[in-house]
PDB file of C-alpha atoms in Angstrom:
ATOM      1  CA  UNK A  16     -16.486  28.858   1.676  1.00 43.00           C
ATOM      2  CA  UNK A  17     -15.787  28.520  -2.052  1.00 44.00           C
ATOM      3  CA  UNK A  18     -12.558  26.640  -1.292  1.00 44.00           C
ATOM      4  CA  UNK A  19     -14.406  24.272   1.038  1.00 44.00           C
ATOM      5  CA  UNK A  20     -17.080  23.728  -1.602  1.00 46.00           C
ATOM      6  CA  UNK A  21     -14.431  22.855  -4.181  1.00 46.00           C
ATOM      7  CA  UNK A  22     -12.781  20.449  -1.758  1.00 46.00           C
ATOM      8  CA  UNK A  23     -16.053  18.616  -1.102  1.00 48.00           C
ATOM      9  CA  UNK A  24     -16.769  18.411  -4.828  1.00 49.00           C
ATOM     10  CA  UNK A  25     -13.355  16.832  -5.444  1.00 48.00           C
ATOM     11  CA  UNK A  26     -13.912  14.424  -2.570  1.00 49.00           C
ATOM     12  CA  UNK A  27     -17.362  13.487  -3.871  1.00 55.00           C
ATOM     13  CA  UNK A  28     -16.005  13.009  -7.383  1.00 49.00           C
ATOM     14  CA  UNK A  29     -13.225  10.767  -6.109  1.00 50.00           C
ATOM     15  CA  UNK A  30     -15.575   8.472  -4.232  1.00 52.00           C
ATOM     16  CA  UNK A  31     -18.060   8.499  -7.119  1.00 58.00           C
ATOM     17  CA  UNK A  32     -15.283   7.251  -9.395  1.00 53.00           C
ATOM     18  CA  UNK A  33     -14.465   4.513  -6.871  1.00 53.00           C
ATOM     19  CA  UNK A  34     -18.077   3.310  -6.778  1.00 58.00           C
ATOM     20  CA  UNK A  35     -18.327   3.529 -10.573  1.00 58.00           C
ATOM     21  CA  UNK A  36     -15.222   1.353 -10.953  1.00 57.00           C
ATOM     22  CA  UNK A  37     -16.693  -1.350  -8.717  1.00 58.00           C
ATOM     23  CA  UNK A  38     -20.098  -1.221 -10.422  1.00 62.00           C
ATOM     24  CA  UNK A  39     -18.459  -1.461 -13.845  1.00 57.00           C
ATOM     25  CA  UNK A  40     -16.379  -4.475 -12.747  1.00 60.00           C
ATOM     26  CA  UNK A  41     -19.452  -6.252 -11.347  1.00 61.00           C
ATOM     27  CA  UNK A  42     -21.465  -5.512 -14.504  1.00 57.00           C
ATOM     28  CA  UNK A  43     -18.599  -6.556 -16.797  1.00 55.00           C
ATOM     29  CA  UNK A  44     -18.236  -9.868 -14.978  1.00 58.00           C
ATOM     30  CA  UNK A  45     -21.983 -10.462 -14.741  1.00 60.00           C
ATOM     31  CA  UNK A  46     -22.001 -10.547 -10.927  1.00 61.00           C
ATOM     32  CA  UNK A  47     -25.457  -9.989  -9.461  1.00 65.00           C
ATOM     33  CA  UNK A  48     -26.200  -8.613  -6.007  1.00 66.00           C
ATOM     34  CA  UNK A  49     -27.449 -11.913  -4.520  1.00 76.00           C
ATOM     35  CA  UNK A  50     -24.361 -13.740  -5.837  1.00 74.00           C
ATOM     36  CA  UNK A  51     -22.082 -11.142  -4.320  1.00 70.00           C
ATOM     37  CA  UNK A  52     -23.784 -11.253  -0.909  1.00 78.00           C
ATOM     38  CA  UNK A  53     -23.761 -15.055  -0.902  1.00 83.00           C
ATOM     39  CA  UNK A  54     -20.023 -15.037  -1.616  1.00 78.00           C
ATOM     40  CA  UNK A  55     -19.471 -12.531   1.218  1.00 80.00           C
ATOM     41  CA  UNK A  56     -21.369 -14.686   3.714  1.00 83.00           C
ATOM     42  CA  UNK A  57     -19.393 -17.757   2.603  1.00 87.00           C
ATOM     43  CA  UNK A  58     -16.072 -16.313   3.809  1.00 89.00           C
ATOM     44  CA  UNK A  59     -14.977 -18.047   7.007  1.00 91.00           C
ATOM     45  CA  UNK A  60     -14.814 -15.564   9.947  1.00 92.00           C
ATOM     46  CA  UNK A  61     -11.497 -17.089  11.038  1.00 95.00           C
ATOM     47  CA  UNK A  62     -10.052 -16.145   7.647  1.00 94.00           C
ATOM     48  CA  UNK A  63     -11.304 -12.594   8.110  1.00 94.00           C
ATOM     49  CA  UNK A  64      -9.611 -12.390  11.515  1.00 96.00           C
ATOM     50  CA  UNK A  65      -6.318 -13.789  10.235  1.00 97.00           C
ATOM     51  CA  UNK A  66      -6.407 -11.481   7.199  1.00 96.00           C
ATOM     52  CA  UNK A  67      -6.874  -8.487   9.515  1.00 97.00           C
ATOM     53  CA  UNK A  68      -3.772  -9.543  11.473  1.00 97.00           C
ATOM     54  CA  UNK A  69      -1.783  -9.909   8.239  1.00 97.00           C
ATOM     55  CA  UNK A  70      -2.837  -6.465   6.996  1.00 96.00           C
ATOM     56  CA  UNK A  71      -1.872  -5.025  10.395  1.00 97.00           C
ATOM     57  CA  UNK A  72       1.532  -6.755  10.192  1.00 97.00           C
ATOM     58  CA  UNK A  73       2.049  -5.187   6.763  1.00 96.00           C
ATOM     59  CA  UNK A  74       1.369  -1.748   8.284  1.00 96.00           C
ATOM     60  CA  UNK A  75       3.877  -2.399  11.074  1.00 96.00           C
ATOM     61  CA  UNK A  76       6.583  -3.350   8.561  1.00 96.00           C
ATOM     62  CA  UNK A  77       5.856  -0.286   6.424  1.00 95.00           C
ATOM     63  CA  UNK A  78       5.962   2.011   9.466  1.00 94.00           C
ATOM     64  CA  UNK A  79       9.332   0.562  10.503  1.00 95.00           C
ATOM     65  CA  UNK A  80      10.628   0.942   6.931  1.00 94.00           C
ATOM     66  CA  UNK A  81       9.519   4.590   6.943  1.00 92.00           C
ATOM     67  CA  UNK A  82      11.473   5.240  10.145  1.00 92.00           C
ATOM     68  CA  UNK A  83      14.564   3.608   8.615  1.00 92.00           C
ATOM     69  CA  UNK A  84      14.179   5.653   5.417  1.00 90.00           C
ATOM     70  CA  UNK A  85      14.273   8.825   7.507  1.00 90.00           C
ATOM     71  CA  UNK A  86      17.341   7.503   9.330  1.00 89.00           C
ATOM     72  CA  UNK A  87      19.009   7.031   5.937  1.00 87.00           C
ATOM     73  CA  UNK A  88      18.710  10.767   5.322  1.00 86.00           C
ATOM     74  CA  UNK A  89      20.120  11.841   8.666  1.00 83.00           C
ATOM     75  CA  UNK A  90      16.934  12.216  10.730  1.00 84.00           C
ATOM     76  CA  UNK A  91      17.729  11.575  14.406  1.00 82.00           C
ATOM     77  CA  UNK A  92      14.154  11.665  15.763  1.00 80.00           C
ATOM     78  CA  UNK A  93      13.210   8.543  17.762  1.00 82.00           C
ATOM     79  CA  UNK A  94      12.066   5.618  15.630  1.00 80.00           C
ATOM     80  CA  UNK A  95       8.773   5.214  17.491  1.00 87.00           C
ATOM     81  CA  UNK A  96       7.913   8.854  16.819  1.00 88.00           C
ATOM     82  CA  UNK A  97       8.625   8.437  13.113  1.00 89.00           C
ATOM     83  CA  UNK A  98       6.562   5.247  12.948  1.00 91.00           C
ATOM     84  CA  UNK A  99       3.828   6.993  14.921  1.00 89.00           C
ATOM     85  CA  UNK A 100       3.687   9.814  12.369  1.00 88.00           C
ATOM     86  CA  UNK A 101       3.438   7.294   9.503  1.00 90.00           C
ATOM     87  CA  UNK A 102       0.587   5.447  11.237  1.00 91.00           C
ATOM     88  CA  UNK A 103      -1.238   8.585  12.403  1.00 87.00           C
ATOM     89  CA  UNK A 104      -1.500   9.912   8.831  1.00 86.00           C
ATOM     90  CA  UNK A 105      -2.671   6.706   7.140  1.00 84.00           C
ATOM     91  CA  UNK A 106      -6.259   7.812   6.568  1.00 79.00           C
ATOM     92  CA  UNK A 107      -5.211  11.099   4.944  1.00 76.00           C
ATOM     93  CA  UNK A 108      -4.681   9.272   1.643  1.00 74.00           C
ATOM     94  CA  UNK A 109      -8.451   8.883   1.312  1.00 71.00           C
ATOM     95  CA  UNK A 110      -8.851  12.520   0.339  1.00 65.00           C
ATOM     96  CA  UNK A 111      -8.035  13.784  -3.160  1.00 55.00           C
ATOM     97  CA  UNK A 112      -5.530  13.873  -4.715  1.00 51.00           C
ATOM     98  CA  UNK A 113      -4.182  10.780  -2.975  1.00 50.00           C
ATOM     99  CA  UNK A 114      -1.069  12.354  -1.410  1.00 55.00           C
ATOM    100  CA  UNK A 115      -2.711  13.784   1.699  1.00 56.00           C
ATOM    101  CA  UNK A 116      -0.797  11.334   3.870  1.00 62.00           C
ATOM    102  CA  UNK A 117       2.542  12.659   2.580  1.00 68.00           C
ATOM    103  CA  UNK A 118       1.487  16.266   3.187  1.00 68.00           C
ATOM    104  CA  UNK A 119       0.207  15.347   6.648  1.00 70.00           C
ATOM    105  CA  UNK A 120       3.491  13.667   7.513  1.00 76.00           C
ATOM    106  CA  UNK A 121       5.379  16.731   6.366  1.00 71.00           C
ATOM    107  CA  UNK A 122       3.389  18.941   8.728  1.00 72.00           C
ATOM    108  CA  UNK A 123       3.818  16.600  11.687  1.00 76.00           C
ATOM    109  CA  UNK A 124       7.507  15.940  11.024  1.00 78.00           C
ATOM    110  CA  UNK A 125       8.214  19.662  10.795  1.00 75.00           C
ATOM    111  CA  UNK A 126       7.388  19.838  14.524  1.00 75.00           C
ATOM    112  CA  UNK A 127      10.473  17.678  15.106  1.00 74.00           C
ATOM    113  CA  UNK A 128      12.618  20.016  13.021  1.00 78.00           C
ATOM    114  CA  UNK A 129      12.702  17.701   9.989  1.00 80.00           C
ATOM    115  CA  UNK A 130      13.135  19.672   6.775  1.00 79.00           C
ATOM    116  CA  UNK A 131      10.361  19.503   4.146  1.00 79.00           C
ATOM    117  CA  UNK A 132      13.026  18.487   1.595  1.00 80.00           C
ATOM    118  CA  UNK A 133      13.744  15.324   3.573  1.00 81.00           C
ATOM    119  CA  UNK A 134      10.040  14.510   3.845  1.00 81.00           C
ATOM    120  CA  UNK A 135       9.633  14.923   0.085  1.00 82.00           C
ATOM    121  CA  UNK A 136      12.646  12.704  -0.651  1.00 83.00           C
ATOM    122  CA  UNK A 137      11.439   9.974   1.702  1.00 86.00           C
ATOM    123  CA  UNK A 138       7.885  10.231   0.343  1.00 83.00           C
ATOM    124  CA  UNK A 139       9.047   9.898  -3.260  1.00 82.00           C
ATOM    125  CA  UNK A 140      11.333   7.016  -2.279  1.00 84.00           C
ATOM    126  CA  UNK A 141       8.532   5.239  -0.449  1.00 86.00           C
ATOM    127  CA  UNK A 142       5.954   5.628  -3.226  1.00 84.00           C
ATOM    128  CA  UNK A 143       8.408   4.979  -6.041  1.00 84.00           C
ATOM    129  CA  UNK A 144       9.966   1.896  -4.515  1.00 85.00           C
ATOM    130  CA  UNK A 145       6.590   0.432  -3.538  1.00 87.00           C
ATOM    131  CA  UNK A 146       5.367   0.918  -7.113  1.00 86.00           C
ATOM    132  CA  UNK A 147       8.492  -0.756  -8.485  1.00 85.00           C
ATOM    133  CA  UNK A 148       8.083  -3.710  -6.130  1.00 87.00           C
ATOM    134  CA  UNK A 149       4.438  -4.176  -7.108  1.00 88.00           C
ATOM    135  CA  UNK A 150       5.211  -3.909 -10.818  1.00 86.00           C
ATOM    136  CA  UNK A 151       8.115  -6.345 -10.470  1.00 84.00           C
ATOM    137  CA  UNK A 152       5.974  -8.891  -8.615  1.00 88.00           C
ATOM    138  CA  UNK A 153       3.224  -8.629 -11.250  1.00 86.00           C
ATOM    139  CA  UNK A 154       5.759  -9.106 -14.047  1.00 83.00           C
ATOM    140  CA  UNK A 155       7.440 -11.987 -12.200  1.00 83.00           C
ATOM    141  CA  UNK A 156       4.121 -13.772 -11.706  1.00 85.00           C
ATOM    142  CA  UNK A 157       3.322 -13.287 -15.387  1.00 81.00           C
ATOM    143  CA  UNK A 158       6.716 -14.698 -16.413  1.00 79.00           C
ATOM    144  CA  UNK A 159       6.423 -17.670 -14.075  1.00 79.00           C
ATOM    145  CA  UNK A 160       3.062 -18.547 -15.608  1.00 77.00           C
ATOM    146  CA  UNK A 161       4.844 -18.863 -18.951  1.00 73.00           C
ATOM    147  CA  UNK A 162       7.915 -20.808 -17.825  1.00 66.00           C
ATOM    148  CA  UNK A 163       8.780 -21.970 -14.323  1.00 62.00           C
ATOM    149  CA  UNK A 164      12.542 -21.726 -14.968  1.00 61.00           C
ATOM    150  CA  UNK A 165      12.167 -17.972 -15.395  1.00 63.00           C
ATOM    151  CA  UNK A 166      12.290 -17.804 -11.586  1.00 61.00           C
ATOM    152  CA  UNK A 167      16.110 -17.928 -11.649  1.00 65.00           C
ATOM    153  CA  UNK A 168      16.362 -15.095 -14.173  1.00 63.00           C
ATOM    154  CA  UNK A 169      13.779 -13.038 -12.312  1.00 66.00           C
ATOM    155  CA  UNK A 170      15.715 -13.462  -9.088  1.00 64.00           C
ATOM    156  CA  UNK A 171      18.978 -12.452 -10.749  1.00 67.00           C
ATOM    157  CA  UNK A 172      17.321  -9.418 -12.367  1.00 67.00           C
ATOM    158  CA  UNK A 173      15.885  -8.372  -9.001  1.00 66.00           C
ATOM    159  CA  UNK A 174      19.290  -8.678  -7.318  1.00 66.00           C
ATOM    160  CA  UNK A 175      20.892  -6.723 -10.155  1.00 69.00           C
ATOM    161  CA  UNK A 176      18.268  -3.978  -9.834  1.00 68.00           C
ATOM    162  CA  UNK A 177      18.819  -3.711  -6.085  1.00 67.00           C
ATOM    163  CA  UNK A 178      22.572  -3.641  -6.636  1.00 69.00           C
ATOM    164  CA  UNK A 179      22.291  -0.822  -9.189  1.00 66.00           C
ATOM    165  CA  UNK A 180      20.011   1.168  -6.886  1.00 64.00           C
ATOM    166  CA  UNK A 181      22.319   0.830  -3.887  1.00 63.00           C
ATOM    167  CA  UNK A 182      25.391   1.543  -6.014  1.00 68.00           C
ATOM    168  CA  UNK A 183      23.772   4.749  -7.266  1.00 61.00           C
ATOM    169  CA  UNK A 184      22.941   5.746  -3.703  1.00 58.00           C
ATOM    170  CA  UNK A 185      26.529   5.013  -2.649  1.00 63.00           C
ATOM    171  CA  UNK A 186      27.906   7.090  -5.518  1.00 61.00           C
ATOM    172  CA  UNK A 187      25.935  10.182  -4.515  1.00 55.00           C
ATOM    173  CA  UNK A 188      25.881   9.575  -0.754  1.00 57.00           C
ATOM    174  CA  UNK A 189      27.979  12.636   0.062  1.00 58.00           C
ATOM    175  CA  UNK A 190      25.984  14.913  -2.235  1.00 58.00           C
ATOM    176  CA  UNK A 191      22.555  14.003  -0.838  1.00 59.00           C
ATOM    177  CA  UNK A 192      23.667  12.821   2.595  1.00 65.00           C
ATOM    178  CA  UNK A 193      22.273   9.289   2.406  1.00 74.00           C
ATOM    179  CA  UNK A 194      23.356   6.407   4.645  1.00 81.00           C
ATOM    180  CA  UNK A 195      23.402   3.077   2.825  1.00 79.00           C
ATOM    181  CA  UNK A 196      22.753   0.637   5.696  1.00 82.00           C
ATOM    182  CA  UNK A 197      19.448   2.121   6.951  1.00 87.00           C
ATOM    183  CA  UNK A 198      18.411   2.761   3.324  1.00 85.00           C
ATOM    184  CA  UNK A 199      18.982  -0.913   2.474  1.00 84.00           C
ATOM    185  CA  UNK A 200      17.089  -1.996   5.603  1.00 90.00           C
ATOM    186  CA  UNK A 201      14.230   0.338   4.669  1.00 91.00           C
ATOM    187  CA  UNK A 202      13.956  -1.089   1.151  1.00 88.00           C
ATOM    188  CA  UNK A 203      13.938  -4.614   2.581  1.00 89.00           C
ATOM    189  CA  UNK A 204      11.193  -3.568   4.997  1.00 93.00           C
ATOM    190  CA  UNK A 205       8.984  -2.269   2.177  1.00 92.00           C
ATOM    191  CA  UNK A 206       9.644  -5.496   0.251  1.00 91.00           C
ATOM    192  CA  UNK A 207       8.832  -7.807   3.165  1.00 93.00           C
ATOM    193  CA  UNK A 208       5.620  -5.849   3.832  1.00 95.00           C
ATOM    194  CA  UNK A 209       4.250  -7.178   0.526  1.00 95.00           C
ATOM    195  CA  UNK A 210       4.201 -10.769   1.844  1.00 95.00           C
ATOM    196  CA  UNK A 211       1.487 -10.398   4.538  1.00 97.00           C
ATOM    197  CA  UNK A 212      -0.390  -8.016   2.230  1.00 96.00           C
ATOM    198  CA  UNK A 213      -0.561 -10.618  -0.538  1.00 95.00           C
ATOM    199  CA  UNK A 214      -1.111 -13.452   1.946  1.00 96.00           C
ATOM    200  CA  UNK A 215      -4.213 -11.777   3.357  1.00 96.00           C
ATOM    201  CA  UNK A 216      -5.717 -11.394  -0.117  1.00 94.00           C
ATOM    202  CA  UNK A 217      -4.995 -15.024  -1.034  1.00 94.00           C
ATOM    203  CA  UNK A 218      -6.522 -16.135   2.257  1.00 94.00           C
ATOM    204  CA  UNK A 219      -9.770 -14.281   1.543  1.00 92.00           C
ATOM    205  CA  UNK A 220     -10.121 -15.011  -2.167  1.00 89.00           C
ATOM    206  CA  UNK A 221      -8.766 -18.611  -2.267  1.00 87.00           C
ATOM    207  CA  UNK A 222      -7.975 -18.268  -5.997  1.00 87.00           C
ATOM    208  CA  UNK A 223      -7.893 -21.259  -8.328  1.00 83.00           C
ATOM    209  CA  UNK A 224      -4.488 -20.070  -9.601  1.00 85.00           C
ATOM    210  CA  UNK A 225      -2.365 -18.269  -7.028  1.00 88.00           C
ATOM    211  CA  UNK A 226       0.114 -16.946  -9.606  1.00 87.00           C
ATOM    212  CA  UNK A 227      -2.643 -15.525 -11.800  1.00 87.00           C
ATOM    213  CA  UNK A 228      -4.216 -13.861  -8.795  1.00 89.00           C
ATOM    214  CA  UNK A 229      -0.890 -12.440  -7.555  1.00 91.00           C
ATOM    215  CA  UNK A 230      -0.327 -10.928 -10.989  1.00 89.00           C
ATOM    216  CA  UNK A 231      -3.790  -9.341 -10.923  1.00 88.00           C
ATOM    217  CA  UNK A 232      -3.399  -8.168  -7.306  1.00 89.00           C
ATOM    218  CA  UNK A 233      -0.155  -6.273  -7.839  1.00 90.00           C
ATOM    219  CA  UNK A 234      -1.180  -4.941 -11.252  1.00 87.00           C
ATOM    220  CA  UNK A 235      -4.339  -3.640  -9.566  1.00 84.00           C
ATOM    221  CA  UNK A 236      -2.308  -2.159  -6.730  1.00 87.00           C
ATOM    222  CA  UNK A 237      -0.152  -0.232  -9.207  1.00 85.00           C
ATOM    223  CA  UNK A 238      -3.269   1.005 -11.011  1.00 80.00           C
ATOM    224  CA  UNK A 239      -4.811   2.088  -7.704  1.00 77.00           C
ATOM    225  CA  UNK A 240      -1.741   4.122  -6.735  1.00 76.00           C
ATOM    226  CA  UNK A 241      -1.555   5.781 -10.157  1.00 73.00           C
ATOM    227  CA  UNK A 242      -5.263   6.690 -10.123  1.00 65.00           C
ATOM    228  CA  UNK A 243      -4.578   9.809  -8.056  1.00 61.00           C
ATOM    229  CA  UNK A 244      -8.076  11.239  -8.473  1.00 54.00           C
ATOM    230  CA  UNK A 245      -9.582   8.256  -6.633  1.00 55.00           C
ATOM    231  CA  UNK A 246      -9.006   8.456  -2.842  1.00 57.00           C
ATOM    232  CA  UNK A 247      -6.689   5.641  -1.770  1.00 57.00           C
ATOM    233  CA  UNK A 248      -7.248   3.885  -5.105  1.00 59.00           C
ATOM    234  CA  UNK A 249     -10.648   2.757  -3.827  1.00 62.00           C
ATOM    235  CA  UNK A 250     -12.450   0.596  -6.369  1.00 62.00           C
ATOM    236  CA  UNK A 251      -9.652   0.761  -8.938  1.00 68.00           C
ATOM    237  CA  UNK A 252      -7.544  -2.020  -7.420  1.00 74.00           C
ATOM    238  CA  UNK A 253     -10.625  -4.181  -6.865  1.00 70.00           C
ATOM    239  CA  UNK A 254     -11.983  -3.711 -10.379  1.00 70.00           C
ATOM    240  CA  UNK A 255      -8.615  -4.514 -11.991  1.00 73.00           C
ATOM    241  CA  UNK A 256      -8.181  -7.641  -9.869  1.00 75.00           C
ATOM    242  CA  UNK A 257     -11.701  -8.867 -10.607  1.00 70.00           C
ATOM    243  CA  UNK A 258     -11.416  -8.103 -14.327  1.00 69.00           C
ATOM    244  CA  UNK A 259      -8.154 -10.052 -14.624  1.00 66.00           C
ATOM    245  CA  UNK A 260      -9.542 -13.072 -12.764  1.00 66.00           C
ATOM    246  CA  UNK A 261     -11.430 -16.080 -14.085  1.00 63.00           C
ATOM    247  CA  UNK A 262     -15.092 -15.423 -14.948  1.00 58.00           C
ATOM    248  CA  UNK A 263     -16.078 -18.618 -13.149  1.00 60.00           C
ATOM    249  CA  UNK A 264     -14.723 -17.156  -9.895  1.00 70.00           C
ATOM    250  CA  UNK A 265     -16.014 -13.627 -10.481  1.00 71.00           C
ATOM    251  CA  UNK A 266     -18.384 -13.360  -7.515  1.00 77.00           C
ATOM    252  CA  UNK A 267     -15.912 -15.044  -5.152  1.00 82.00           C
ATOM    253  CA  UNK A 268     -13.037 -12.804  -6.240  1.00 81.00           C
ATOM    254  CA  UNK A 269     -15.103  -9.627  -6.050  1.00 81.00           C
ATOM    255  CA  UNK A 270     -16.395 -10.574  -2.594  1.00 84.00           C
ATOM    256  CA  UNK A 271     -12.876 -11.431  -1.427  1.00 86.00           C
ATOM    257  CA  UNK A 272     -11.273  -8.196  -2.615  1.00 85.00           C
ATOM    258  CA  UNK A 273     -14.153  -6.113  -1.245  1.00 84.00           C
ATOM    259  CA  UNK A 274     -13.737  -7.822   2.128  1.00 88.00           C
ATOM    260  CA  UNK A 275      -9.985  -7.226   1.914  1.00 90.00           C
ATOM    261  CA  UNK A 276     -10.545  -3.517   1.306  1.00 86.00           C
ATOM    262  CA  UNK A 277     -12.872  -3.321   4.315  1.00 86.00           C
ATOM    263  CA  UNK A 278     -10.262  -5.047   6.493  1.00 92.00           C
ATOM    264  CA  UNK A 279      -7.519  -2.764   5.169  1.00 90.00           C
ATOM    265  CA  UNK A 280      -9.603   0.254   6.175  1.00 87.00           C
ATOM    266  CA  UNK A 281     -10.226  -1.303   9.587  1.00 91.00           C
ATOM    267  CA  UNK A 282      -6.522  -2.039  10.093  1.00 93.00           C
ATOM    268  CA  UNK A 283      -5.647   1.506   9.006  1.00 91.00           C
ATOM    269  CA  UNK A 284      -8.143   2.948  11.498  1.00 91.00           C
ATOM    270  CA  UNK A 285      -6.528   0.799  14.180  1.00 94.00           C
ATOM    271  CA  UNK A 286      -3.075   1.838  12.994  1.00 93.00           C
ATOM    272  CA  UNK A 287      -4.069   5.521  13.105  1.00 91.00           C
ATOM    273  CA  UNK A 288      -5.159   5.158  16.730  1.00 93.00           C
ATOM    274  CA  UNK A 289      -1.917   3.386  17.605  1.00 94.00           C
ATOM    275  CA  UNK A 290       0.032   6.141  15.858  1.00 91.00           C
ATOM    276  CA  UNK A 291      -1.650   8.857  17.907  1.00 89.00           C
ATOM    277  CA  UNK A 292      -1.011   6.891  21.103  1.00 91.00           C
ATOM    278  CA  UNK A 293       2.691   6.621  20.222  1.00 88.00           C
ATOM    279  CA  UNK A 294       2.877  10.345  19.521  1.00 87.00           C
ATOM    280  CA  UNK A 295       1.076  11.271  22.727  1.00 86.00           C
ATOM    281  CA  UNK A 296       3.430   9.138  24.745  1.00 82.00           C
ATOM    282  CA  UNK A 297       6.312  10.877  23.009  1.00 71.00           C
ATOM    283  CA  UNK A 298       4.744  14.239  23.832  1.00 66.00           C
ATOM    284  CA  UNK A 299       4.281  15.133  20.152  1.00 50.00           C
ATOM    285  CA  UNK A 300       0.504  15.573  20.210  1.00 47.00           C
ATOM    286  CA  UNK A 301      -1.149  17.975  22.600  1.00 43.00           C
TER     287      UNK A 301
END
């Protein structure tokens, strides 16, 4: 009972912090309730529908990348099962301390005989690489706002970074048992998944400066992942994005990112159902 009580207190604290972050952002930007609701109602329903499809596409790409990452470390379980596990555990990240989805995947994957060590390696790879991609995109957007010709140097730096990463993996491939081709495909999958994710946000917010917004979006995403006490980074990403945006667009931005979060949750609920269906068809869930 005491353990359950402690768990609920941590959960309550996490969501309280999420609400506090949003309230602080709204207060800091001077956004009033009526302004916020008016901005919500002004979003075109067709944009909401398309954004939901883009968020869902991002989940599909991430699930496929997860399956490939497991392949890279010698896992022979069917790809649909691996993707199903990734999807079925999506909502577990909304409990403190933000790594519930990784723990949940470990438990489910152990039923297929996959070693916990492999699950940990893939989980660290997934989280670490996603963080690096987000940070790189935020830095690239910031650089491009200074000088457009920085795009060439940013591209070369990105290629160099990928080359170093793959070279390091190749050098230790026998020691850790990694396969380079599926690992490369997995990293590309995680990278491509950022495009529909960002596209959905841009569609909902319609920012005055796309580059400025992209910088704020991915900086906020990094902050949300690092804020491990807040379930799923709720409120943290939104408050960072809104705070880094133009004050003249404050209500529109806050309404757009709040709508995006709601659609992300909806797409993750849908993805969780699809994941359980895939696992049932594979005979993994009884």
